[in-house]
Amino acid sequence: CAAQGGHLACPRNSWHQSAIKSQVSTLSWIGINEQGECLNGDMLEIQNWQGASRPRRGLASIMTADGRWSIGPESVRYSYVCEIPCEAKGSYIKLHSSIIPNRS
């Protein structure tokens, strides 16, 4: 995402949640850390974790069936959703079918 001038998309409100969910058809990385914060520093206005509470470790992924967030190990390769600034419209959300490489 950074190479394109963007960042992992963060579903900070219900509009962003819907926009991100509309782009995915499989588990995809999104921009929320294990503390439940947007990686880009934005505040989360909604919580949509799968299960009773926020998991403790890893990055967040989005479940396509119901749009709930869950935690996945960083070594798993998923598609990812980027949010890229666009001067005309503020920003847009785009699914990338490529994968985030292992961090090792």
PDB file of C-alpha atoms in Angstrom:
ATOM      1  CA  CYS A   1       0.000   0.000   0.000  1.00  0.00           C
ATOM      2  CA  ALA A   2       2.761   2.438   0.930  1.00  0.00           C
ATOM      3  CA  ALA A   3       4.333   2.071  -2.528  1.00  0.00           C
ATOM      4  CA  GLN A   4       1.068   3.439  -3.954  1.00  0.00           C
ATOM      5  CA  GLY A   5       0.890   6.287  -1.437  1.00  0.00           C
ATOM      6  CA  GLY A   6      -1.690   4.589   0.797  1.00  0.00           C
ATOM      7  CA  HIS A   7      -2.051   2.372   3.859  1.00  0.00           C
ATOM      8  CA  LEU A   8      -3.981  -0.699   4.935  1.00  0.00           C
ATOM      9  CA  ALA A   9      -7.636   0.338   5.048  1.00  0.00           C
ATOM     10  CA  CYS A  10      -9.113   0.821   8.507  1.00  0.00           C
ATOM     11  CA  PRO A  11     -12.884   0.361   8.934  1.00  0.00           C
ATOM     12  CA  ARG A  12     -13.058   3.315  11.339  1.00  0.00           C
ATOM     13  CA  ASN A  13     -16.796   3.888  10.903  1.00  0.00           C
ATOM     14  CA  SER A  14     -19.791   2.116   9.376  1.00  0.00           C
ATOM     15  CA  TRP A  15     -19.264   3.752   5.954  1.00  0.00           C
ATOM     16  CA  HIS A  16     -15.649   2.550   5.768  1.00  0.00           C
ATOM     17  CA  GLN A  17     -16.681  -0.898   7.045  1.00  0.00           C
ATOM     18  CA  SER A  18     -19.224  -1.222   4.203  1.00  0.00           C
ATOM     19  CA  ALA A  19     -16.762   0.072   1.598  1.00  0.00           C
ATOM     20  CA  ILE A  20     -14.074  -2.381   2.680  1.00  0.00           C
ATOM     21  CA  LYS A  21     -16.465  -5.309   2.915  1.00  0.00           C
ATOM     22  CA  SER A  22     -17.720  -4.593  -0.621  1.00  0.00           C
ATOM     23  CA  GLN A  23     -14.166  -5.077  -1.932  1.00  0.00           C
ATOM     24  CA  VAL A  24     -13.360  -8.467  -0.413  1.00  0.00           C
ATOM     25  CA  SER A  25     -14.326 -11.991  -1.378  1.00  0.00           C
ATOM     26  CA  THR A  26     -11.834 -13.771   0.856  1.00  0.00           C
ATOM     27  CA  LEU A  27     -10.047 -13.094   4.134  1.00  0.00           C
ATOM     28  CA  SER A  28      -8.018  -9.913   3.673  1.00  0.00           C
ATOM     29  CA  TRP A  29      -5.679  -7.902   5.874  1.00  0.00           C
ATOM     30  CA  ILE A  30      -7.025  -4.588   7.135  1.00  0.00           C
ATOM     31  CA  GLY A  31      -5.315  -1.835   9.099  1.00  0.00           C
ATOM     32  CA  ILE A  32      -6.148  -2.590  12.746  1.00  0.00           C
ATOM     33  CA  ASN A  33      -3.535  -3.719  15.255  1.00  0.00           C
ATOM     34  CA  GLU A  34      -3.876  -6.069  18.219  1.00  0.00           C
ATOM     35  CA  GLN A  35      -4.686  -3.108  20.498  1.00  0.00           C
ATOM     36  CA  GLY A  36      -7.763  -2.413  18.361  1.00  0.00           C
ATOM     37  CA  GLU A  37      -6.336   0.781  16.847  1.00  0.00           C
ATOM     38  CA  CYS A  38      -6.107   1.907  13.238  1.00  0.00           C
ATOM     39  CA  LEU A  39      -2.547   1.510  11.970  1.00  0.00           C
ATOM     40  CA  ASN A  40      -2.733   4.970  10.362  1.00  0.00           C
ATOM     41  CA  GLY A  41      -3.575   6.660  13.688  1.00  0.00           C
ATOM     42  CA  ASP A  42      -7.289   7.260  12.977  1.00  0.00           C
ATOM     43  CA  MET A  43      -9.768   6.601  15.768  1.00  0.00           C
ATOM     44  CA  LEU A  44     -12.127   3.626  15.526  1.00  0.00           C
ATOM     45  CA  GLU A  45     -15.756   4.686  15.906  1.00  0.00           C
ATOM     46  CA  ILE A  46     -17.055   1.110  15.664  1.00  0.00           C
ATOM     47  CA  GLN A  47     -16.058  -2.332  16.952  1.00  0.00           C
ATOM     48  CA  ASN A  48     -16.871  -5.385  14.867  1.00  0.00           C
ATOM     49  CA  TRP A  49     -14.774  -8.206  16.334  1.00  0.00           C
ATOM     50  CA  GLN A  50     -15.806 -11.787  15.798  1.00  0.00           C
ATOM     51  CA  GLY A  51     -16.692 -13.334  19.153  1.00  0.00           C
ATOM     52  CA  ALA A  52     -17.239 -11.657  22.490  1.00  0.00           C
ATOM     53  CA  SER A  53     -14.140  -9.440  22.606  1.00  0.00           C
ATOM     54  CA  ARG A  54     -11.060  -8.273  20.755  1.00  0.00           C
ATOM     55  CA  PRO A  55      -8.379 -10.952  20.414  1.00  0.00           C
ATOM     56  CA  ARG A  56      -4.930 -10.291  21.826  1.00  0.00           C
ATOM     57  CA  ARG A  57      -2.214 -10.900  19.188  1.00  0.00           C
ATOM     58  CA  GLY A  58      -1.584 -10.389  15.475  1.00  0.00           C
ATOM     59  CA  LEU A  59      -3.033  -8.176  12.774  1.00  0.00           C
ATOM     60  CA  ALA A  60      -6.722  -7.964  11.919  1.00  0.00           C
ATOM     61  CA  SER A  61      -8.316  -9.657   8.937  1.00  0.00           C
ATOM     62  CA  ILE A  62     -11.859  -9.205   7.705  1.00  0.00           C
ATOM     63  CA  MET A  63     -14.319 -12.072   7.365  1.00  0.00           C
ATOM     64  CA  THR A  64     -16.226 -11.879   4.081  1.00  0.00           C
ATOM     65  CA  ALA A  65     -19.348 -13.759   5.177  1.00  0.00           C
ATOM     66  CA  ASP A  66     -20.384 -11.265   7.833  1.00  0.00           C
ATOM     67  CA  GLY A  67     -17.746  -8.503   7.816  1.00  0.00           C
ATOM     68  CA  ARG A  68     -16.518  -9.273  11.323  1.00  0.00           C
ATOM     69  CA  TRP A  69     -12.864  -8.769  12.211  1.00  0.00           C
ATOM     70  CA  SER A  70     -10.641 -11.508  13.500  1.00  0.00           C
ATOM     71  CA  ILE A  71      -6.950 -11.863  14.279  1.00  0.00           C
ATOM     72  CA  GLY A  72      -4.639 -13.829  12.045  1.00  0.00           C
ATOM     73  CA  PRO A  73      -0.983 -14.732  12.467  1.00  0.00           C
ATOM     74  CA  GLU A  74       1.360 -12.388  10.623  1.00  0.00           C
ATOM     75  CA  SER A  75       2.927 -15.302   8.750  1.00  0.00           C
ATOM     76  CA  VAL A  76      -0.329 -16.106   6.901  1.00  0.00           C
ATOM     77  CA  ARG A  77      -0.570 -14.674   3.401  1.00  0.00           C
ATOM     78  CA  TYR A  78      -3.895 -13.024   2.604  1.00  0.00           C
ATOM     79  CA  SER A  79      -5.019 -10.422   0.126  1.00  0.00           C
ATOM     80  CA  TYR A  80      -5.060  -6.936   1.617  1.00  0.00           C
ATOM     81  CA  VAL A  81      -7.199  -3.836   1.322  1.00  0.00           C
ATOM     82  CA  CYS A  82      -5.491  -0.488   0.701  1.00  0.00           C
ATOM     83  CA  GLU A  83      -6.886   2.976   1.245  1.00  0.00           C
ATOM     84  CA  ILE A  84      -5.225   5.380  -1.163  1.00  0.00           C
ATOM     85  CA  PRO A  85      -5.676   9.171  -1.016  1.00  0.00           C
ATOM     86  CA  CYS A  86      -7.346  10.639  -4.077  1.00  0.00           C
ATOM     87  CA  GLU A  87      -7.439  14.421  -4.458  1.00  0.00           C
ATOM     88  CA  ALA A  88     -10.776  14.433  -6.256  1.00  0.00           C
ATOM     89  CA  LYS A  89     -12.664  12.218  -3.808  1.00  0.00           C
ATOM     90  CA  GLY A  90     -10.687  12.271  -0.553  1.00  0.00           C
ATOM     91  CA  SER A  91      -9.659   8.609  -0.711  1.00  0.00           C
ATOM     92  CA  TYR A  92     -10.684   5.319  -2.206  1.00  0.00           C
ATOM     93  CA  ILE A  93     -10.483   1.739  -1.032  1.00  0.00           C
ATOM     94  CA  LYS A  94      -8.986  -0.935  -3.237  1.00  0.00           C
ATOM     95  CA  LEU A  95      -8.509  -4.673  -2.742  1.00  0.00           C
ATOM     96  CA  HIS A  96      -5.140  -6.052  -3.712  1.00  0.00           C
ATOM     97  CA  SER A  97      -5.008  -9.703  -4.600  1.00  0.00           C
ATOM     98  CA  SER A  98      -1.279  -9.784  -4.049  1.00  0.00           C
ATOM     99  CA  ILE A  99      -0.003 -10.854  -0.676  1.00  0.00           C
ATOM    100  CA  ILE A 100       1.932  -9.273   2.148  1.00  0.00           C
ATOM    101  CA  PRO A 101       5.277 -11.094   2.294  1.00  0.00           C
ATOM    102  CA  ASN A 102       6.588 -12.681   5.459  1.00  0.00           C
ATOM    103  CA  ARG A 103       8.394 -10.203   7.708  1.00  0.00           C
ATOM    104  CA  SER A 104      11.419 -12.425   8.263  1.00  0.00           C
TER     105      SER A 104
END
